CSV table of C-alpha atoms in Angstrom, one decimal:
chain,number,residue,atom,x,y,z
A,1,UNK,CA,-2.2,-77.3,21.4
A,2,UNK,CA,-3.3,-73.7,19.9
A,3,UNK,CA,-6.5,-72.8,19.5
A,4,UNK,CA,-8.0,-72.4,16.4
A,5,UNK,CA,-8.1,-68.3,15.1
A,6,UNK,CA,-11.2,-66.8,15.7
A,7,UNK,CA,-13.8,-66.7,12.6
A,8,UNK,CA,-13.4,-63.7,10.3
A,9,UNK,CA,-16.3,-61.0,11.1
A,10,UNK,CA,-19.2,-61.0,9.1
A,11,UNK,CA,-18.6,-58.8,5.9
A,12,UNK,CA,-19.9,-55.4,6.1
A,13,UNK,CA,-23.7,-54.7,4.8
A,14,UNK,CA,-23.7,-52.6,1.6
A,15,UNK,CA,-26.8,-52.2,1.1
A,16,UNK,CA,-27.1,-48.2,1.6
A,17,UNK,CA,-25.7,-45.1,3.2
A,18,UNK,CA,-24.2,-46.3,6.4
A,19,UNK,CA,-23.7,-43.9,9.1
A,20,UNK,CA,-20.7,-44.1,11.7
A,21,UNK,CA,-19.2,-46.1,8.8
A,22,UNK,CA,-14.9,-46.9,9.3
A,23,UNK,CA,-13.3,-44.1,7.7
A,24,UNK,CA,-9.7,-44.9,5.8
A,25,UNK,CA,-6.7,-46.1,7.3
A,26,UNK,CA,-4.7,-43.0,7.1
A,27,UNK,CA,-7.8,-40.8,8.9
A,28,UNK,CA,-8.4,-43.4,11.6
A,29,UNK,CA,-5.0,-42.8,12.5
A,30,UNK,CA,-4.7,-39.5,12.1
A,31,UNK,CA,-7.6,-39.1,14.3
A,32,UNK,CA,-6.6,-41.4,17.2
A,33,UNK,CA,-3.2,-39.3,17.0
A,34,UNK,CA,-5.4,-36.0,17.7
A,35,UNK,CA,-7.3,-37.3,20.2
A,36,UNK,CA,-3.9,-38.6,22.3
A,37,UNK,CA,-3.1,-35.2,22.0
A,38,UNK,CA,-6.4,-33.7,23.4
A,39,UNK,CA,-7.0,-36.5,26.3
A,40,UNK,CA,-3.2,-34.8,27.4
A,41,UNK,CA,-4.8,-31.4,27.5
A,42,UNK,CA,-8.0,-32.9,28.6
A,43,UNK,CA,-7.1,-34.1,31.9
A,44,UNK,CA,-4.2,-30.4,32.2
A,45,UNK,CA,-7.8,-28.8,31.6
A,46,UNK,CA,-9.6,-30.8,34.6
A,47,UNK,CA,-6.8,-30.3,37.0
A,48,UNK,CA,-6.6,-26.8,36.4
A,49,UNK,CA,-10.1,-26.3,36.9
A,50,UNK,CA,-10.2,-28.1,39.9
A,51,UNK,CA,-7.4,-26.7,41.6
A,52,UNK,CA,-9.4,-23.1,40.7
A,53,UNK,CA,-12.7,-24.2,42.3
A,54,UNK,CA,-11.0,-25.4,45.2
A,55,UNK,CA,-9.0,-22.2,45.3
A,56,UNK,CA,-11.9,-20.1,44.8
A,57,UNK,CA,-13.6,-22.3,47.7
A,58,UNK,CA,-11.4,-21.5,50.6
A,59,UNK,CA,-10.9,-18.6,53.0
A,60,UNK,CA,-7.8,-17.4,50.6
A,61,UNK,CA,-10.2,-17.0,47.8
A,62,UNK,CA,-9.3,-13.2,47.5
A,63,UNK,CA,-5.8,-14.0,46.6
A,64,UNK,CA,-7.3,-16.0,43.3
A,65,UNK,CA,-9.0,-13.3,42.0
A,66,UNK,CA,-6.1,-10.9,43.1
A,67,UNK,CA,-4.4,-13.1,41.3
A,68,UNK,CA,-6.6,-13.3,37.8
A,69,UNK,CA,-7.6,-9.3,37.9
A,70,UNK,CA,-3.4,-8.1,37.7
A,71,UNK,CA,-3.1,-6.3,35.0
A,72,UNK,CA,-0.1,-6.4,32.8
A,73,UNK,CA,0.8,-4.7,29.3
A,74,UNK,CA,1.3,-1.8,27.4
A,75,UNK,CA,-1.4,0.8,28.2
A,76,UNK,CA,-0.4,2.8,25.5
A,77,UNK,CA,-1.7,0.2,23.2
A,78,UNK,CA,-4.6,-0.2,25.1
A,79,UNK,CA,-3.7,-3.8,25.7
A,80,UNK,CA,-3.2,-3.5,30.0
A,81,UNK,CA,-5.5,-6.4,30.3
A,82,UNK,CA,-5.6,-8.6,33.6
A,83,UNK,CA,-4.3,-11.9,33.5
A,84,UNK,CA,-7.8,-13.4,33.1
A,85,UNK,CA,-8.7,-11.7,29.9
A,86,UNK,CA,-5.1,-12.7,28.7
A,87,UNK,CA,-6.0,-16.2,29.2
A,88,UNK,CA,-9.8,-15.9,27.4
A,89,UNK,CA,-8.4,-13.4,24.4
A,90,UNK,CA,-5.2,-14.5,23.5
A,91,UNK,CA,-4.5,-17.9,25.1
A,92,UNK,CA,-7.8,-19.1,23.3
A,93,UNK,CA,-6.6,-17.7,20.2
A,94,UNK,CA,-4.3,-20.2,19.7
A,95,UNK,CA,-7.0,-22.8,20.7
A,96,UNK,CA,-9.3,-21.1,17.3
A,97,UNK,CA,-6.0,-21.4,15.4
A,98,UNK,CA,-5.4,-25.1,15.9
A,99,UNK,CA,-9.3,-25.7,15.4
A,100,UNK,CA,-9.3,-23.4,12.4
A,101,UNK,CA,-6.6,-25.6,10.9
A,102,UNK,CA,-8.5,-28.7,11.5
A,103,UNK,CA,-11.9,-27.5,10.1
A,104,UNK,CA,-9.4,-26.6,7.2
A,105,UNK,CA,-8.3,-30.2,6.7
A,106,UNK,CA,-10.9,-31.5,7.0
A,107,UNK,CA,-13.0,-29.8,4.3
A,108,UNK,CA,-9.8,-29.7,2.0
A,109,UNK,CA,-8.3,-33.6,2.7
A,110,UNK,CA,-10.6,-34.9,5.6
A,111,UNK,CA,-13.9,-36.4,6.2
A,112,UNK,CA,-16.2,-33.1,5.3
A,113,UNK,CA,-14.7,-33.0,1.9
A,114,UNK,CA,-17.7,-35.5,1.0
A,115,UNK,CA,-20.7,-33.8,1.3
A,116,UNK,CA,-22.4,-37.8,2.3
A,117,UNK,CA,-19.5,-38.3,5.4
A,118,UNK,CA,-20.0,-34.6,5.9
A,119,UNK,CA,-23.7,-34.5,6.1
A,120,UNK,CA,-24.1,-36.5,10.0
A,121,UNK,CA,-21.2,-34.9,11.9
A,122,UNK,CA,-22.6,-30.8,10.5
A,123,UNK,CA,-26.1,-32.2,10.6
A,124,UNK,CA,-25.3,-33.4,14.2
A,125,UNK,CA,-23.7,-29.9,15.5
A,126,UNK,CA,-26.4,-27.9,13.9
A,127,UNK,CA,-29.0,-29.6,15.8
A,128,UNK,CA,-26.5,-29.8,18.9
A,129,UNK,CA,-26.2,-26.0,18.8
A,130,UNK,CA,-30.0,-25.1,17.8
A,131,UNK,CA,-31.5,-26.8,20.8
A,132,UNK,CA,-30.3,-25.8,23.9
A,133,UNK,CA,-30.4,-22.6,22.1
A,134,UNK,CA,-33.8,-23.0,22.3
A,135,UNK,CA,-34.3,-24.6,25.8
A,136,UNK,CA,-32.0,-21.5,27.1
A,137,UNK,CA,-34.5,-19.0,25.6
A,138,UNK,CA,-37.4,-20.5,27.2
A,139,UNK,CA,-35.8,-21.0,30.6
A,140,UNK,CA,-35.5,-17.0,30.1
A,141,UNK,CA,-38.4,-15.0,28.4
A,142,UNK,CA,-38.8,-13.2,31.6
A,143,UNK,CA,-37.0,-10.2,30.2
A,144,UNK,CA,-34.8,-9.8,33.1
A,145,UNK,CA,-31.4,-9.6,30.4
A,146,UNK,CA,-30.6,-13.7,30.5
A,147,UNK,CA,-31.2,-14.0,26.4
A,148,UNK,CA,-28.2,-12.7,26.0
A,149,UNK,CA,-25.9,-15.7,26.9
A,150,UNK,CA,-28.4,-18.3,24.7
A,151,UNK,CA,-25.0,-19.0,23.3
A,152,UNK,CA,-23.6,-20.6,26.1
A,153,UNK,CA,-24.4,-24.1,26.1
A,154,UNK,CA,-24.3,-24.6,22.7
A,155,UNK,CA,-20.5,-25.1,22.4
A,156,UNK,CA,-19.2,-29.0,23.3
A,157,UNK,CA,-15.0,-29.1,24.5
A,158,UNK,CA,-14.0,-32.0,23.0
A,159,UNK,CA,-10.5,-31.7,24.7
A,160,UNK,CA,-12.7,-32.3,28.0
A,161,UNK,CA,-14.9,-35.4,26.5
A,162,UNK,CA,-11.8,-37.5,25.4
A,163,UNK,CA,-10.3,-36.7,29.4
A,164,UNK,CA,-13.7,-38.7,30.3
A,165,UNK,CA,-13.4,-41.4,27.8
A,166,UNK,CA,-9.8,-41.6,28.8
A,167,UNK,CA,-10.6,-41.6,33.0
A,168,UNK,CA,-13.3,-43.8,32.1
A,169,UNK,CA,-11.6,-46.6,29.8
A,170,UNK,CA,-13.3,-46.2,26.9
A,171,UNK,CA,-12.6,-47.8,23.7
A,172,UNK,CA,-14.6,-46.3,20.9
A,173,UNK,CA,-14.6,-47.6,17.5
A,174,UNK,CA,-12.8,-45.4,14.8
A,175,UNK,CA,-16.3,-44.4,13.2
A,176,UNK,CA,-17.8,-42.9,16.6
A,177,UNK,CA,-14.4,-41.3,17.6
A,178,UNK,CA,-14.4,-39.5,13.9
A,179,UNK,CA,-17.6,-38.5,14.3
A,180,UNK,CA,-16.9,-36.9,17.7
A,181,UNK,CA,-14.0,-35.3,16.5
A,182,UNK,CA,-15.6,-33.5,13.4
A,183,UNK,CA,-18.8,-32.7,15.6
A,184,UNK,CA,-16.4,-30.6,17.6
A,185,UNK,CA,-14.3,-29.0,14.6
A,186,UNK,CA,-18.2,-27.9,12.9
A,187,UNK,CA,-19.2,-26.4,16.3
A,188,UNK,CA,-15.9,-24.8,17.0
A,189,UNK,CA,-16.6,-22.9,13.6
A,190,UNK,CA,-20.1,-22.1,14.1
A,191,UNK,CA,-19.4,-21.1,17.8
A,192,UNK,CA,-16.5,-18.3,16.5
A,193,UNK,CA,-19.4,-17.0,14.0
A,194,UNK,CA,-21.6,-16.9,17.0
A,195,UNK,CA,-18.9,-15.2,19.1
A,196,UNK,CA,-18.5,-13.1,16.1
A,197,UNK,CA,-21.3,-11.8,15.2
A,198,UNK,CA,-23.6,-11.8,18.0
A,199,UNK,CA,-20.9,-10.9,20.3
A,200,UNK,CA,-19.0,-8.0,19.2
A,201,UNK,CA,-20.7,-4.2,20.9
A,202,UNK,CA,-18.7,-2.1,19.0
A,203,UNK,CA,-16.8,-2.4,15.8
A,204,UNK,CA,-14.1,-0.4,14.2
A,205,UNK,CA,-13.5,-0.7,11.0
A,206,UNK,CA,-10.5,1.0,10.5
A,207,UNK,CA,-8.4,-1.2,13.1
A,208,UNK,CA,-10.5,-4.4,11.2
A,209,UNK,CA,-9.1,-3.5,7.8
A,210,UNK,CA,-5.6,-3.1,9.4
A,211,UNK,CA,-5.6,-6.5,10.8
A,212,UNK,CA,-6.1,-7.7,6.9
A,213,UNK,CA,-2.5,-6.6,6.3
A,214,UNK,CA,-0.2,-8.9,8.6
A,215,UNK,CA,-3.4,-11.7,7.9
A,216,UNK,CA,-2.9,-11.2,4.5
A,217,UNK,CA,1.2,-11.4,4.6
A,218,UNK,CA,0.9,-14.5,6.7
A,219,UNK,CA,-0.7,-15.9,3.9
A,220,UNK,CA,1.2,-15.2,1.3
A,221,UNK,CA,4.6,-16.3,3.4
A,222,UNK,CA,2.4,-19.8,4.1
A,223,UNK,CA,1.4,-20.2,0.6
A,224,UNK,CA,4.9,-20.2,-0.3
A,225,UNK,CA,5.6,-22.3,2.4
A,226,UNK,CA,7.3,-20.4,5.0
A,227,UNK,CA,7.8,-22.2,7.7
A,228,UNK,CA,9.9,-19.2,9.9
A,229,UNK,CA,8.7,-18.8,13.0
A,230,UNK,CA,10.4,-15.4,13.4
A,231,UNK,CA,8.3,-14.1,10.4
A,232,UNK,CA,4.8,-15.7,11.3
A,233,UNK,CA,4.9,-15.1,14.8
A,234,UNK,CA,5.3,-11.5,14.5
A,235,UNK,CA,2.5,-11.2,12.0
A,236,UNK,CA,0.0,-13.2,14.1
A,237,UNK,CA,0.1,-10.7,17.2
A,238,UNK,CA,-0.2,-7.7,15.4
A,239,UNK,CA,-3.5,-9.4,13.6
A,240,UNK,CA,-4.2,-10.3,16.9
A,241,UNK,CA,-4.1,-7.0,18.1
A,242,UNK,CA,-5.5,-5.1,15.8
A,243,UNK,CA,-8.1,-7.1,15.5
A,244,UNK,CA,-8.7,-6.6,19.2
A,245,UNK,CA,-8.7,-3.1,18.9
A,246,UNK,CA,-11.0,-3.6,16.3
A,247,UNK,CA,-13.5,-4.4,19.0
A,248,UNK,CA,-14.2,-8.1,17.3
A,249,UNK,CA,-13.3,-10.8,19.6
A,250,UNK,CA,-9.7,-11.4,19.4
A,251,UNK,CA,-9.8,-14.7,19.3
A,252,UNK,CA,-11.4,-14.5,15.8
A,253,UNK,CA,-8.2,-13.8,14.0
A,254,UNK,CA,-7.0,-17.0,15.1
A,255,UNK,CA,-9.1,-18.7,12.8
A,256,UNK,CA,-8.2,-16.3,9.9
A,257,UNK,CA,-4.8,-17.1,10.2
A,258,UNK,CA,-5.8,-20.4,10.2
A,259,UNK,CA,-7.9,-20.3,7.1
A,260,UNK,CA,-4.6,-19.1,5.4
A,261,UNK,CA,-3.1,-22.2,5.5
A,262,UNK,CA,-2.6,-24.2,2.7
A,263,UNK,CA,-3.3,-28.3,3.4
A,264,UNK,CA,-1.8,-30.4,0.5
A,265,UNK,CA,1.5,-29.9,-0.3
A,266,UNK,CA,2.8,-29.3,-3.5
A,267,UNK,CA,4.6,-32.3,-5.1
A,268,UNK,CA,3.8,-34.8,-7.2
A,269,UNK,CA,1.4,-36.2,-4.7
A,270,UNK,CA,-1.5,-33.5,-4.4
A,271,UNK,CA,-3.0,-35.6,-1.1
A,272,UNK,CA,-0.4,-35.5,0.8
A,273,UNK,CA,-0.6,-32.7,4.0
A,274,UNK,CA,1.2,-30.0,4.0
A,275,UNK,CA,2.0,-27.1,6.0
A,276,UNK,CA,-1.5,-26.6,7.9
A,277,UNK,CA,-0.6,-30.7,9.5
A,278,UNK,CA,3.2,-29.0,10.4
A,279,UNK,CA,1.8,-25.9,12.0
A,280,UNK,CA,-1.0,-28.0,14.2
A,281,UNK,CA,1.6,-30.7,15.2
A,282,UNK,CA,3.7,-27.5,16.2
A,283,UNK,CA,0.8,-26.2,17.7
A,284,UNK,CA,-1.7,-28.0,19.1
A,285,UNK,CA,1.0,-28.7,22.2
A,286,UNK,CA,0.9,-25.3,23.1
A,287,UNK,CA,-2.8,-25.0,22.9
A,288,UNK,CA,-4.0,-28.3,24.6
A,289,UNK,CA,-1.2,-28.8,27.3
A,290,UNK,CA,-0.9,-24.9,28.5
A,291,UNK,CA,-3.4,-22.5,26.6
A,292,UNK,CA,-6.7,-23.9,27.8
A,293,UNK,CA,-5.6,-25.5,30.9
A,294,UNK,CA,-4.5,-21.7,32.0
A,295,UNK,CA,-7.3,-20.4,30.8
A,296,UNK,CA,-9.4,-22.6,32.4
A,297,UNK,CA,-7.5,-22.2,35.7
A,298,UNK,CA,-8.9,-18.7,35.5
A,299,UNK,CA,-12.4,-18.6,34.3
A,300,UNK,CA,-13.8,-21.7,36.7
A,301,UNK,CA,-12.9,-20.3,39.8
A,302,UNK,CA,-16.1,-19.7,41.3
A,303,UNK,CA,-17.2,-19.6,45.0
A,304,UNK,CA,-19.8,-21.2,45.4
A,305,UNK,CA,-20.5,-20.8,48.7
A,306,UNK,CA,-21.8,-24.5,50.3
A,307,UNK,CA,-24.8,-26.5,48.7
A,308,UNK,CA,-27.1,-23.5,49.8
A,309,UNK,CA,-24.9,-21.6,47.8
A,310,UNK,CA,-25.0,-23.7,45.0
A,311,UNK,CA,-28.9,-24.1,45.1
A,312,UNK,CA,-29.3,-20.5,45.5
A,313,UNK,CA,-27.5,-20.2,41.7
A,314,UNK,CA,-29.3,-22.9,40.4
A,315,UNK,CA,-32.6,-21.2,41.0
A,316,UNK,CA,-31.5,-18.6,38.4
A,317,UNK,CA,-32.7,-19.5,34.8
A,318,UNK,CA,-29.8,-18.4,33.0
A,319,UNK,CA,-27.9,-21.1,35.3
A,320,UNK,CA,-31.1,-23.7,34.8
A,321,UNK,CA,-30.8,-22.8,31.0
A,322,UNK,CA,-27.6,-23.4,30.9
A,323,UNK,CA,-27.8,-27.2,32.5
A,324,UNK,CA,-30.8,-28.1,31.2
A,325,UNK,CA,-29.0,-26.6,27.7
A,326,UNK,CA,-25.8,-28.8,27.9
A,327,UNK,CA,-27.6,-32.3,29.4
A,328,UNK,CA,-31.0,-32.2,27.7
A,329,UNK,CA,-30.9,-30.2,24.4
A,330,UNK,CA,-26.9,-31.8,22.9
A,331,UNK,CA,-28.6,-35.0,23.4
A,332,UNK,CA,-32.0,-34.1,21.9
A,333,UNK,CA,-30.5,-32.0,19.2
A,334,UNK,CA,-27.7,-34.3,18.1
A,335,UNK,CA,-29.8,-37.5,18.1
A,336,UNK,CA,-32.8,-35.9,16.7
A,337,UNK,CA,-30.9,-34.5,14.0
A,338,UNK,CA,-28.8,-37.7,13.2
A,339,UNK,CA,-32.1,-39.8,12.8
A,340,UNK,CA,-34.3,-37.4,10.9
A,341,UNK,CA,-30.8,-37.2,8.7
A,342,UNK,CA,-30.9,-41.1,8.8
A,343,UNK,CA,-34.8,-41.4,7.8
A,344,UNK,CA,-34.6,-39.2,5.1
A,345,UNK,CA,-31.7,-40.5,3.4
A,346,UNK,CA,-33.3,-44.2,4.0
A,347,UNK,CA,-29.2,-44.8,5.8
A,348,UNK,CA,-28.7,-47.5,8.5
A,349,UNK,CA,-26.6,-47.2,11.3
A,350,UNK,CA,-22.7,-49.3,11.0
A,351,UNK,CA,-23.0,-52.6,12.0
A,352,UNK,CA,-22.4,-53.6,15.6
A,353,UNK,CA,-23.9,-50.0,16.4
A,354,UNK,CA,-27.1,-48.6,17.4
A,355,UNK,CA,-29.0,-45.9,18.5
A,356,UNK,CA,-27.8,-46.2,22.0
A,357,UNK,CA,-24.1,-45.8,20.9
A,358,UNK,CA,-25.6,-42.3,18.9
A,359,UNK,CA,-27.1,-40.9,22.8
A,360,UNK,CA,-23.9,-41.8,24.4
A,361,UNK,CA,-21.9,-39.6,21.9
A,362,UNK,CA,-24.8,-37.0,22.0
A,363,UNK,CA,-24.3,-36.5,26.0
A,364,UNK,CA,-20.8,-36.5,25.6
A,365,UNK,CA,-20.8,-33.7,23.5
A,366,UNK,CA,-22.7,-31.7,26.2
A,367,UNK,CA,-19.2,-31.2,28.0
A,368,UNK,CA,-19.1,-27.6,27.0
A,369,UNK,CA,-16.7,-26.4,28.9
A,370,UNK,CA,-14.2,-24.0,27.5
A,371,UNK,CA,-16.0,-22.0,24.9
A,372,UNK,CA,-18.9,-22.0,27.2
A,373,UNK,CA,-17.5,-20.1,30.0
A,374,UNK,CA,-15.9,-17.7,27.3
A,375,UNK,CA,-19.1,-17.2,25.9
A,376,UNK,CA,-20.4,-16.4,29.4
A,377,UNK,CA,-17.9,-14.2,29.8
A,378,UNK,CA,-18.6,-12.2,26.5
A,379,UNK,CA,-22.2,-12.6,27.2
A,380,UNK,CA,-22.5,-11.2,31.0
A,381,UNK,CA,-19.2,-9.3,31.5
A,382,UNK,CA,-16.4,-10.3,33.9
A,383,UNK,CA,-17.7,-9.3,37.9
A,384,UNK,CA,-21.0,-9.0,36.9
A,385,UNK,CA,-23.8,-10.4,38.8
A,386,UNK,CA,-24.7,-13.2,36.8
A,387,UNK,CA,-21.1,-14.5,36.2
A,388,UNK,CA,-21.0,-17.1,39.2
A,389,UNK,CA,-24.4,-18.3,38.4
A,390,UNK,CA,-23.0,-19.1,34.6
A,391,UNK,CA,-19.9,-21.0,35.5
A,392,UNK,CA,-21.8,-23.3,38.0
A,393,UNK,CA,-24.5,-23.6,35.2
A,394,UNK,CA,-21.3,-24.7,33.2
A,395,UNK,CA,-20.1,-26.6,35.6
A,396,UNK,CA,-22.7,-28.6,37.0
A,397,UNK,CA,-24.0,-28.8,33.6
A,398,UNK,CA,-21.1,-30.4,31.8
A,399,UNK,CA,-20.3,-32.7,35.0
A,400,UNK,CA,-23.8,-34.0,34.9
A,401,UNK,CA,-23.2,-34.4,31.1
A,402,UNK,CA,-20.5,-36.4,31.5
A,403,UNK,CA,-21.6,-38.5,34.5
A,404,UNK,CA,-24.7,-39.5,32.1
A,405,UNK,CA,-22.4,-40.1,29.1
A,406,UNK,CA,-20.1,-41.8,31.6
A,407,UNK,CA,-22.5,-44.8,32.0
A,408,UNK,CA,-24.6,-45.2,28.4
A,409,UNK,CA,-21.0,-45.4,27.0
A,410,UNK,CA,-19.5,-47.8,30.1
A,411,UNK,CA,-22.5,-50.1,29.7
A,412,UNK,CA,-21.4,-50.8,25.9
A,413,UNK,CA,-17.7,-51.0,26.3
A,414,UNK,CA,-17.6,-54.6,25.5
A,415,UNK,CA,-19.1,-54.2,22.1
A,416,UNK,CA,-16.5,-51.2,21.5
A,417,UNK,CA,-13.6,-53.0,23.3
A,418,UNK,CA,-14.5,-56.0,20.3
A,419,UNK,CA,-14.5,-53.6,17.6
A,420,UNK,CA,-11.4,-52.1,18.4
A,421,UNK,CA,-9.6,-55.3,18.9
A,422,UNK,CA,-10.7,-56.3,15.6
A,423,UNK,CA,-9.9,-52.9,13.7
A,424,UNK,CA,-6.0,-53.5,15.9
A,425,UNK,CA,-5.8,-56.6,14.5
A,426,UNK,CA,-2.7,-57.4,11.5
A,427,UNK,CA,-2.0,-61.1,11.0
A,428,UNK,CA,-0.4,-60.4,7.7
A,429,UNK,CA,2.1,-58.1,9.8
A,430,UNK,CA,2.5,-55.3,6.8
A,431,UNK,CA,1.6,-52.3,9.6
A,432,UNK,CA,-2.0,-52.0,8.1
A,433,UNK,CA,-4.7,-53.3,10.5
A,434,UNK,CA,-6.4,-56.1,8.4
A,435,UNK,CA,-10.5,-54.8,8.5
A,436,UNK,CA,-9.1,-51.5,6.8
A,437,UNK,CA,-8.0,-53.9,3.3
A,438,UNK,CA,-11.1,-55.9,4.1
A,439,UNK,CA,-13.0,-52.7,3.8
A,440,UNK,CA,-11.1,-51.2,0.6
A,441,UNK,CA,-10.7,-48.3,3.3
A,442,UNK,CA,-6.7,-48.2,3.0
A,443,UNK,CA,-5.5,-46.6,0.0
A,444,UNK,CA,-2.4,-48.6,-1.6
């Protein structure tokens, strides 16, 4: 004897703006396809970190940062940089690229494109980024040089977070896990414009206009949808490295080249992708399973020298800014700015969700990681005094993010595990899940 299916769910309220709604079929899986890709790198990114602290930890410690300070390449170009600066300005340029080409999407074809769906996710890294800006600065009014890396724990890694939800068994619903997704893309783009602008000492602009010449041939051969990688290629490291030179943080022209890009193709069907989704498929390997893992492997090395060590830099406010930045003001700043968003707009969180769902996300996002220790970098210099005392802010700030996210986000699995078995679920077989047709959400 079978037992009888289980009931339909309860339709969907429509009664005003929902936030966290269930996006369409084709971006739900477009999204979980991106985020496969990124718990990969994630969990390349946590073992290479690892295996640096540990390094950095032991009586060979020397040998690591023999290791990171080699220098290698042409001198004559002025690029004989050591293996560490390598990693943070050209391995993370192909991390800006890939993110460059999602912001791109998703303003051109994605969620952003509607200024409602885009409202939460900018809304949410605005405030995510303004706050522990602002609990940095007060840690350090003392005028003892910390302002200068309020930057640093405004940045979330969202290659990092999925690791977690990944090691942690998570199974997030597809409106949360597009939120966190597009919360990382915005803050990727406002943390470049921070790197930037507030970040750059000296600027040429001769060598800036130069790198305008290969970034504007690459666009014209990706307009025309060249797909050669013996004619991009090229161009891309000379933008690179002139706008290096430039005195602009290379990583910037990774996101021009990016912005080149066109998204739809051109056919008969205008909302198809096009060659930015071919270029981050080709990509994004490169960036999440070897580019940030190596860089990683050499920015977190740290010695940390025992737990009086490690309470010694904690007792620094640029380090306490930096914690207090990443756990207290991502969750603050995202949540406070989702519900003021939510009061003023008179919008109700999607059903089955609630305001505990929002915090978990919101200490999530305070794994920030990667651009945060480049940032620290930028802010402080590499061998300065300060630079241990940022990466165990960075550390111990985005583990104690994580740990906190770890078990709001745990304690509500069963409600996401039930949402994501329903939005699995095809009884009429046709490869479309059946709540996305419910929904209208799955263009036919």
């Amino acid at each position: 004897m079978t037992s009888p299916p289980p009931p339909p769910p309860a339709p969907r309220r429509t009664t005003g703006p929902r936030l966290f709604a269930r996006g369409t079929f084709l971006e739900n899986s477009r999204v979980s396809e991106i985020l496969r890709a990124e718990t990969t790198g994630g969990l390349l990114l946590i073992i290479g970190a690892t295996v640096a602290i540990i390094w950095a930890n032991t009586p060979w410690a020397d040998v690591y940062e023999s290791v990171r300070d080699v220098r290698v390449g042409p001198e004559s170009l002025h690029l004989d940089l050591s293996l560490g600066t390598w990693a943070a300005d050209g391995l993370l340029a192909i991390f800006f690229f890939v993110a460059g080409l999602e912001l791109k999407r998703e303003f051109v074809a994605g969620d952003l494109r509607d200024p409602r769906r885009a409202a939460v996710p900018v809304a949410a890294a605005v405030g995510g980024m303004a706050a522990p800006a602002l609990i940095f600065v007060l840690w350090n009014l003392g005028g003892d040089g910390g302002l200068r890396g309020w930057a640093i724990p405004t940045a979330t890694d969202i290659a990092f977070a999925v690791a977690i939800l990944a090691v942690i068994s998570t199974h997030l619903p597809s409106g949360l896990r597009t939120f966190l997704l597009t919360l990382a893309v915005v803050d990727d783009l406002l943390a470049i414009t921070i790197i930037a602008i507030f970040y750059t000492e000296s600027l040429d602009l001769a060598f800036l206009a130069l790198a305008l010449v290969p970034i504007g041939l690459f666009g014209l051969l990706v307009q025309r949808r060249v797909r050669s990688g013996w004619l991009l290629v090229p161009l891309a490291l000379v933008a690179w490295a002139l706008v290096h030179e430039s005195g602009v943080h290379a990583t910037v022209a990774g996101v021009l080249l990016a912005f080149t890009v066109p998204v739809l193709r051109r056919d008969s069907d205008p909302d198809k992708p096009g060659l930015a989704e071919h270029l981050e498929h080709v990509v994004r390997p490169i960036s999440a399973g070897f580019a940030v893992p190596v860089f990683a492997f050499f920015a977190a090395g740290v010695t940390v020298g025992g737990l009086s060590g490690l309470v010694d830099s904690l007792r620094d406010p640029v380090a306490l800014g930096i914690v207090c930045g990443l756990v207290v003001g991502k969750t603050v700043g995202i949540v406070g700015s989702t519900w003021l968003l939510a009061t003023f707009t008179r919008a109700d969180l999607d059903d089955e969700l609630t305001w505990v769902d929002v915090t978990g996300m919101a200490m999530l996002a305070g794994i920030g990681f990667t651009v945060s220790l480049l940032i620290g970098e930028l802010a402080f210099g590499q061998g300065s005094a300060r630079e241990d005392n940022v990466k165990v802010g960075v550390l111990v700030g985005s583990l104690t993010a994580a740990l906190l996210a770890t078990i709001v986000l745990r304690a509500r699995n069963r409600v996401y595990r039930r949402i994501c078995e329903l939005e699995e679920r095809d009884d009429d077989g046709d490869g479309v899940p059946d709540v996305f047709q419910r929904d209208g959400s799955h263009p036919s």
